[in-house]
GROMACS .gro file of C-alpha atoms in nm:
model
  331
    1MET     CA    1   1.966  -0.625   2.762
    2LEU     CA    2   2.165  -0.345   2.451
    3GLU     CA    3   2.446  -0.573   2.383
    4VAL     CA    4   2.261  -0.845   2.302
    5SER     CA    5   1.983  -0.660   2.071
    6VAL     CA    6   2.160  -0.391   1.917
    7GLU     CA    7   2.295  -0.504   1.668
    8ASN     CA    8   1.974  -0.681   1.571
    9ARG     CA    9   1.859  -0.373   1.555
   10ILE     CA   10   2.068  -0.103   1.358
   11SER     CA   11   2.284  -0.313   1.156
   12ASP     CA   12   2.444   0.002   1.010
   13LYS     CA   13   2.710   0.051   1.327
   14ASP     CA   14   2.806   0.423   1.140
   15THR     CA   15   2.419   0.548   1.217
   16GLU     CA   16   2.423   0.907   1.453
   17LEU     CA   17   2.271   0.793   1.769
   18VAL     CA   18   2.116   0.973   2.079
   19VAL     CA   19   2.071   0.746   2.385
   20TYR     CA   20   1.850   0.874   2.666
   21CYS     CA   21   1.762   0.748   2.991
   22ALA     CA   22   1.566   0.945   3.287
   23GLY     CA   23   1.848   1.176   3.416
   24GLY     CA   24   2.153   1.080   3.188
   25VAL     CA   25   2.387   0.885   3.420
   26ARG     CA   26   2.267   0.530   3.295
   27SER     CA   27   2.254   0.623   2.911
   28ASP     CA   28   2.621   0.732   2.955
   29TYR     CA   29   2.739   0.433   3.090
   30ALA     CA   30   2.506   0.256   2.766
   31ALA     CA   31   2.724   0.500   2.504
   32LYS     CA   32   3.061   0.399   2.611
   33THR     CA   33   2.982   0.043   2.556
   34LEU     CA   34   2.789   0.128   2.180
   35ASN     CA   35   3.138   0.273   2.170
   36GLU     CA   36   3.277  -0.068   2.263
   37LEU     CA   37   3.117  -0.245   2.004
   38GLY     CA   38   3.197  -0.028   1.741
   39TYR     CA   39   2.929   0.197   1.670
   40THR     CA   40   3.101   0.567   1.583
   41ASN     CA   41   2.835   0.795   1.589
   42VAL     CA   42   2.698   0.790   1.961
   43SER     CA   43   2.585   1.019   2.187
   44SER     CA   44   2.466   1.033   2.528
   45MET     CA   45   2.198   1.286   2.601
   46ASP     CA   46   2.309   1.559   2.913
   47GLY     CA   47   2.033   1.559   3.166
   48GLY     CA   48   1.813   1.293   3.068
   49PHE     CA   49   1.472   1.277   2.954
   50GLY     CA   50   1.416   1.484   3.314
   51LYS     CA   51   1.599   1.776   3.111
   52TRP     CA   52   1.435   1.748   2.807
   53LYS     CA   53   1.096   1.755   2.945
   54ASP     CA   54   1.215   2.035   3.257
   55GLU     CA   55   1.303   2.267   2.954
   56GLY     CA   56   0.910   2.270   2.762
   57ARG     CA   57   1.157   2.083   2.485
   58ASP     CA   58   0.811   1.876   2.281
   59TRP     CA   59   0.710   1.426   2.408
   60GLY     CA   60   0.534   1.186   2.333
   61GLU     CA   61   0.403   0.853   2.444
   62PRO     CA   62   0.559   0.635   2.214
   63LYS     CA   63   0.274   0.300   2.114
   64LEU     CA   64   0.300   0.013   2.263
   65LEU     CA   65   0.172  -0.339   2.085
   66ASN     CA   66  -0.007  -0.534   2.297
   67PRO     CA   67   0.061  -0.904   2.433
   68VAL     CA   68  -0.210  -0.970   2.105
   69GLN     CA   69  -0.004  -0.834   1.882
   70ARG     CA   70   0.337  -0.892   1.976
   71ASN     CA   71   0.253  -1.266   1.943
   72ARG     CA   72   0.024  -1.254   1.588
   73TYR     CA   73   0.274  -1.029   1.438
   74SER     CA   74   0.603  -1.153   1.594
   75ARG     CA   75   0.774  -1.274   1.239
   76HIS     CA   76   0.773  -0.906   1.163
   77LEU     CA   77   0.872  -0.796   1.497
   78ARG     CA   78   1.212  -1.048   1.436
   79MET     CA   79   1.276  -0.811   1.102
   80PRO     CA   80   1.546  -0.530   1.156
   81GLU     CA   81   1.343  -0.387   0.823
   82VAL     CA   82   0.941  -0.385   1.006
   83GLY     CA   83   1.029  -0.425   1.410
   84GLU     CA   84   0.833  -0.289   1.613
   85GLU     CA   85   0.841   0.062   1.487
   86GLY     CA   86   0.754  -0.049   1.157
   87GLN     CA   87   0.426  -0.259   1.257
   88GLN     CA   88   0.300   0.001   1.372
   89LYS     CA   89   0.367   0.197   1.062
   90LEU     CA   90   0.121  -0.039   0.897
   91LEU     CA   91  -0.110   0.005   1.269
   92GLU     CA   92  -0.141   0.372   1.150
   93ALA     CA   93  -0.136   0.311   0.778
   94LYS     CA   94  -0.493   0.326   0.547
   95VAL     CA   95  -0.471   0.193   0.192
   96LEU     CA   96  -0.778   0.167  -0.035
   97LEU     CA   97  -0.899  -0.082  -0.283
   98LEU     CA   98  -1.025  -0.032  -0.550
   99GLY     CA   99  -1.273  -0.364  -0.655
  100ALA     CA  100  -1.402  -0.663  -0.372
  101GLY     CA  101  -1.283  -0.911  -0.686
  102GLY     CA  102  -0.955  -1.091  -0.801
  103LEU     CA  103  -0.739  -0.822  -0.772
  104GLY     CA  104  -0.888  -0.708  -0.426
  105SER     CA  105  -0.936  -1.020  -0.296
  106PRO     CA  106  -0.535  -1.110  -0.276
  107ALA     CA  107  -0.436  -0.823  -0.169
  108ALA     CA  108  -0.718  -0.738   0.087
  109LEU     CA  109  -0.615  -1.036   0.304
  110TYR     CA  110  -0.226  -0.979   0.292
  111LEU     CA  111  -0.282  -0.664   0.380
  112ALA     CA  112  -0.501  -0.754   0.691
  113ALA     CA  113  -0.276  -1.064   0.782
  114ALA     CA  114   0.032  -0.816   0.770
  115GLY     CA  115  -0.208  -0.516   1.028
  116VAL     CA  116  -0.318  -0.300   0.766
  117GLY     CA  117  -0.524  -0.055   1.003
  118THR     CA  118  -0.733   0.045   0.799
  119ILE     CA  119  -0.896  -0.111   0.411
  120GLY     CA  120  -1.139   0.062   0.182
  121ILE     CA  121  -1.324  -0.076  -0.035
  122VAL     CA  122  -1.466   0.052  -0.293
  123ASP     CA  123  -1.735  -0.201  -0.477
  124MET     CA  124  -2.130  -0.151  -0.537
  125ASP     CA  125  -2.093  -0.551  -0.726
  126VAL     CA  126  -2.283  -0.854  -0.592
  127VAL     CA  127  -2.093  -1.194  -0.505
  128ASP     CA  128  -2.165  -1.421  -0.805
  129GLU     CA  129  -2.068  -1.758  -0.818
  130SER     CA  130  -1.833  -1.723  -1.147
  131ASN     CA  131  -1.696  -1.505  -0.922
  132LEU     CA  132  -1.600  -1.746  -0.709
  133GLN     CA  133  -1.293  -1.931  -0.930
  134ARG     CA  134  -1.082  -1.650  -0.828
  135GLN     CA  135  -1.204  -1.398  -0.606
  136ILE     CA  136  -1.109  -1.553  -0.292
  137LEU     CA  137  -1.275  -1.318  -0.105
  138HIS     CA  138  -1.615  -1.441  -0.121
  139ASN     CA  139  -1.755  -1.805  -0.038
  140LEU     CA  140  -2.065  -1.991  -0.190
  141ASP     CA  141  -2.282  -1.926   0.106
  142ARG     CA  142  -2.221  -1.524   0.013
  143VAL     CA  143  -2.361  -1.571  -0.351
  144GLY     CA  144  -2.661  -1.263  -0.403
  145GLU     CA  145  -2.455  -1.050  -0.092
  146ARG     CA  146  -2.351  -0.739  -0.187
  147LYS     CA  147  -1.916  -0.769  -0.226
  148VAL     CA  148  -1.806  -0.459   0.006
  149ASP     CA  149  -1.976  -0.679   0.306
  150SER     CA  150  -1.903  -1.008   0.242
  151ALA     CA  151  -1.496  -0.853   0.187
  152LYS     CA  152  -1.581  -0.712   0.525
  153LYS     CA  153  -1.699  -1.003   0.702
  154THR     CA  154  -1.380  -1.193   0.570
  155LEU     CA  155  -1.145  -0.898   0.630
  156SER     CA  156  -1.313  -0.892   1.015
  157ALA     CA  157  -1.276  -1.239   1.074
  158MET     CA  158  -0.887  -1.254   0.986
  159ASN     CA  159  -0.744  -0.945   1.209
  160PRO     CA  160  -1.039  -0.759   1.455
  161ASP     CA  161  -0.698  -0.494   1.435
  162VAL     CA  162  -0.857  -0.406   1.063
  163ASN     CA  163  -1.063  -0.176   1.018
  164VAL     CA  164  -1.311  -0.211   0.762
  165VAL     CA  165  -1.434   0.101   0.540
  166SER     CA  166  -1.699  -0.015   0.286
  167TYR     CA  167  -1.801   0.150  -0.021
  168ASP     CA  168  -2.068   0.060  -0.210
  169VAL     CA  169  -2.114   0.338  -0.427
  170ARG     CA  170  -2.005   0.331  -0.804
  171LEU     CA  171  -1.610   0.555  -0.843
  172ALA     CA  172  -1.723   0.877  -1.056
  173ALA     CA  173  -1.574   1.198  -1.052
  174GLU     CA  174  -1.878   1.366  -0.728
  175ASN     CA  175  -1.735   1.118  -0.475
  176ILE     CA  176  -1.376   1.015  -0.597
  177LEU     CA  177  -1.099   1.312  -0.406
  178ASP     CA  178  -1.369   1.239  -0.146
  179ILE     CA  179  -1.312   0.915  -0.043
  180ILE     CA  180  -0.938   0.908  -0.178
  181ALA     CA  181  -0.839   1.189   0.058
  182GLU     CA  182  -0.884   0.966   0.369
  183TYR     CA  183  -0.608   0.702   0.268
  184ASP     CA  184  -0.217   0.737   0.231
  185VAL     CA  185  -0.203   0.444  -0.046
  186VAL     CA  186  -0.451   0.325  -0.324
  187ILE     CA  187  -0.413  -0.047  -0.492
  188ASP     CA  188  -0.613  -0.010  -0.813
  189GLY     CA  189  -0.810  -0.403  -0.926
  190ALA     CA  190  -1.056  -0.194  -1.124
  191ASP     CA  191  -1.166  -0.352  -1.467
  192ASN     CA  192  -1.206  -0.114  -1.738
  193PHE     CA  193  -0.992   0.235  -1.852
  194ALA     CA  194  -1.253   0.508  -1.796
  195VAL     CA  195  -1.194   0.404  -1.426
  196ARG     CA  196  -0.824   0.379  -1.457
  197TYR     CA  197  -0.870   0.762  -1.565
  198LEU     CA  198  -1.009   0.896  -1.307
  199LEU     CA  199  -0.835   0.781  -1.056
  200ASN     CA  200  -0.525   0.881  -1.234
  201ASP     CA  201  -0.630   1.226  -1.200
  202ALA     CA  202  -0.802   1.230  -0.847
  203SER     CA  203  -0.496   1.059  -0.761
  204VAL     CA  204  -0.267   1.309  -0.940
  205LYS     CA  205  -0.401   1.562  -0.820
  206LEU     CA  206  -0.381   1.545  -0.445
  207GLY     CA  207  -0.070   1.315  -0.433
  208ILE     CA  208  -0.175   1.005  -0.373
  209PRO     CA  209   0.073   0.700  -0.505
  210VAL     CA  210  -0.165   0.389  -0.693
  211VAL     CA  211   0.008   0.054  -0.716
  212HIS     CA  212  -0.140  -0.052  -1.092
  213GLY     CA  213  -0.198  -0.424  -1.153
  214SER     CA  214  -0.385  -0.611  -1.427
  215ILE     CA  215  -0.448  -0.897  -1.596
  216PHE     CA  216  -0.523  -1.063  -1.890
  217ARG     CA  217  -0.616  -1.429  -1.958
  218PHE     CA  218  -0.283  -1.579  -1.820
  219GLU     CA  219  -0.103  -1.221  -1.834
  220GLY     CA  220  -0.079  -0.952  -1.568
  221MET     CA  221   0.161  -0.668  -1.457
  222VAL     CA  222   0.248  -0.405  -1.216
  223THR     CA  223   0.313  -0.121  -1.139
  224VAL     CA  224   0.311   0.173  -0.959
  225PHE     CA  225   0.207   0.543  -1.030
  226ASP     CA  226   0.368   0.808  -0.701
  227PRO     CA  227   0.242   1.134  -0.863
  228LYS     CA  228   0.509   1.365  -0.628
  229ASP     CA  229   0.791   1.073  -0.763
  230GLY     CA  230   0.774   0.914  -1.073
  231PRO     CA  231   0.559   0.869  -1.370
  232THR     CA  232   0.180   0.819  -1.374
  233TYR     CA  233  -0.080   0.639  -1.546
  234ARG     CA  234  -0.109   0.918  -1.861
  235ASP     CA  235   0.274   0.954  -1.918
  236MET     CA  236   0.207   0.499  -1.964
  237VAL     CA  237  -0.127   0.500  -2.188
  238PRO     CA  238  -0.148   0.879  -2.224
  239GLU     CA  239  -0.501   0.813  -2.479
  240PRO     CA  240  -0.826   0.531  -2.385
  241PRO     CA  241  -0.792   0.308  -2.628
  242PRO     CA  242  -1.109   0.194  -2.830
  243ALA     CA  243  -1.396   0.000  -2.637
  244ASP     CA  244  -1.404  -0.309  -2.864
  245MET     CA  245  -1.013  -0.316  -2.853
  246ALA     CA  246  -1.005  -0.312  -2.456
  247PRO     CA  247  -1.212  -0.649  -2.411
  248ASN     CA  248  -1.253  -0.732  -1.975
  249CYS     CA  249  -1.230  -1.029  -1.790
  250ALA     CA  250  -1.587  -1.145  -1.792
  251GLU     CA  251  -1.500  -1.075  -2.260
  252ALA     CA  252  -1.175  -1.258  -2.236
  253GLY     CA  253  -1.142  -1.492  -1.954
  254VAL     CA  254  -0.905  -1.540  -1.661
  255LEU     CA  255  -0.687  -1.728  -1.523
  256GLY     CA  256  -0.826  -1.819  -1.185
  257VAL     CA  257  -0.523  -1.815  -0.995
  258LEU     CA  258  -0.292  -1.536  -1.192
  259PRO     CA  259  -0.493  -1.246  -1.012
  260GLY     CA  260  -0.412  -1.405  -0.695
  261ILE     CA  261  -0.015  -1.340  -0.768
  262VAL     CA  262  -0.078  -1.027  -0.937
  263GLY     CA  263  -0.218  -0.869  -0.657
  264SER     CA  264   0.024  -1.017  -0.388
  265MET     CA  265   0.296  -0.871  -0.531
  266GLN     CA  266   0.027  -0.527  -0.580
  267ALA     CA  267   0.002  -0.560  -0.180
  268LEU     CA  268   0.382  -0.614  -0.166
  269GLU     CA  269   0.453  -0.269  -0.310
  270ALA     CA  270   0.163  -0.079  -0.092
  271ILE     CA  271   0.350  -0.243   0.228
  272LYS     CA  272   0.675  -0.154   0.105
  273LEU     CA  273   0.533   0.209   0.040
  274ILE     CA  274   0.469   0.207   0.368
  275LEU     CA  275   0.715   0.105   0.553
  276GLU     CA  276   0.906   0.318   0.327
  277HIS     CA  277   1.251   0.035   0.258
  278GLY     CA  278   1.373  -0.081  -0.040
  279ASN     CA  279   1.281  -0.025  -0.401
  280SER     CA  280   0.926   0.016  -0.502
  281LEU     CA  281   0.837   0.005  -0.855
  282LYS     CA  282   0.753   0.333  -0.962
  283GLY     CA  283   0.872   0.376  -1.301
  284ARG     CA  284   0.916   0.027  -1.285
  285LEU     CA  285   0.670  -0.177  -1.460
  286ILE     CA  286   0.698  -0.588  -1.386
  287ALA     CA  287   0.427  -0.797  -1.687
  288PHE     CA  288   0.445  -1.167  -1.583
  289ASP     CA  289   0.343  -1.458  -1.827
  290ALA     CA  290   0.226  -1.745  -1.628
  291THR     CA  291   0.197  -1.974  -1.963
  292GLU     CA  292   0.628  -1.932  -1.961
  293MET     CA  293   0.659  -1.900  -1.542
  294SER     CA  294   0.913  -1.552  -1.632
  295PHE     CA  295   0.927  -1.205  -1.556
  296ARG     CA  296   0.990  -0.939  -1.817
  297GLU     CA  297   1.115  -0.520  -1.641
  298PHE     CA  298   1.014  -0.259  -1.870
  299LYS     CA  299   1.065   0.180  -1.772
  300VAL     CA  300   0.761   0.389  -1.759
  301LYS     CA  301   0.912   0.717  -1.856
  302VAL     CA  302   0.772   1.054  -1.753
  303ASP     CA  303   0.619   1.200  -2.039
  304PRO     CA  304   0.695   1.546  -2.133
  305GLU     CA  305   0.367   1.659  -2.275
  306ASN     CA  306   0.120   1.493  -2.007
  307GLN     CA  307  -0.043   1.809  -1.872
  308ILE     CA  308  -0.171   1.670  -1.607
  309THR     CA  309   0.050   1.674  -1.264
  310TYR     CA  310   0.127   1.686  -0.950
  311ALA     CA  311   0.302   2.049  -1.018
  312ASN     CA  312  -0.017   2.148  -1.233
  313ARG     CA  313  -0.243   2.008  -0.956
  314GLU     CA  314  -0.442   2.283  -0.853
  315ARG     CA  315  -0.567   2.298  -1.246
  316ILE     CA  316  -0.694   1.993  -1.330
  317GLN     CA  317  -1.012   1.885  -1.351
  318VAL     CA  318  -1.161   1.574  -1.216
  319ALA     CA  319  -1.388   1.426  -1.469
  320ASP     CA  320  -1.612   1.114  -1.578
  321LEU     CA  321  -1.424   1.061  -1.914
  322GLU     CA  322  -1.723   0.998  -2.210
  323GLY     CA  323  -1.748   0.784  -2.495
  324VAL     CA  324  -1.452   0.544  -2.356
  325CYS     CA  325  -1.515   0.160  -2.216
  326GLN     CA  326  -1.821   0.226  -1.952
  327PRO     CA  327  -1.706   0.071  -1.606
  328MET     CA  328  -1.775  -0.226  -1.572
  329PRO     CA  329  -1.825  -0.454  -1.250
  330LEU     CA  330  -1.394  -0.480  -1.123
  331ALA     CA  331  -1.213  -0.842  -1.188
   0.00000   0.00000   0.00000
């Protein structure tokens, strides 16, 4: 099967390849075949896996998808950019969602469908009828139910591979570090500046990337803050605006389908970070106008005056902001 499948798996024929089998004989033939197919940098492991193991070198058994998973994720497996290795990365990944609301709903659904193995959800609100215009994790039968419980029911029914961890708490300085430390990526669906600055400082201190999204009436934006490799939220917005200058969705309104678009983009960016594929939105902000159906890109640069950086992480004191737009239910 080597000749049939290798070009779908490895398109760059200058990639360094090491071929091995149990004893080194079949891998030698395979290396010659790869050379004939145009691969230029191929080696056969002398003595094969048997010799490697006998010499006490490190080894481990590969994790394999079961038949049900191979069928569920078959469209991913056909993509060389994902394949079985990428799907395993997704299954082993942990993503935390701030909010089971307008942005968190589509993001959670697509992450669960993609097979992200652990999805954490922070939300201390209950389902209200006014949520159902945009928060597609919930339904009419769950009005009055805790949002994290409703979200867990929906995601668990969608994909049993996914472990949904719920946090029915208000994010604060006393708990945020312990919560986000367990995750690889955070998706920010917060609806207020107090939580955004709190998340920024905690994520910078721990070096965890944040996929930021926000919505307002017909407009939305998405970017990625990676404290180890790019600007952060405080680089983009150094100081929070006065409370009367920052209405939330409950006050200003939002078109119901808009968070579906923005939240899906956040899920996409999180998946790209997990797969380490493509160009992420680090240092770039995408602004979407639903009225004009237009996208604009803006550069986000590191602010040299910003002292809350990963390099200074040991000195960062994560604290709740006082006198700033106080926490409200997430979008």
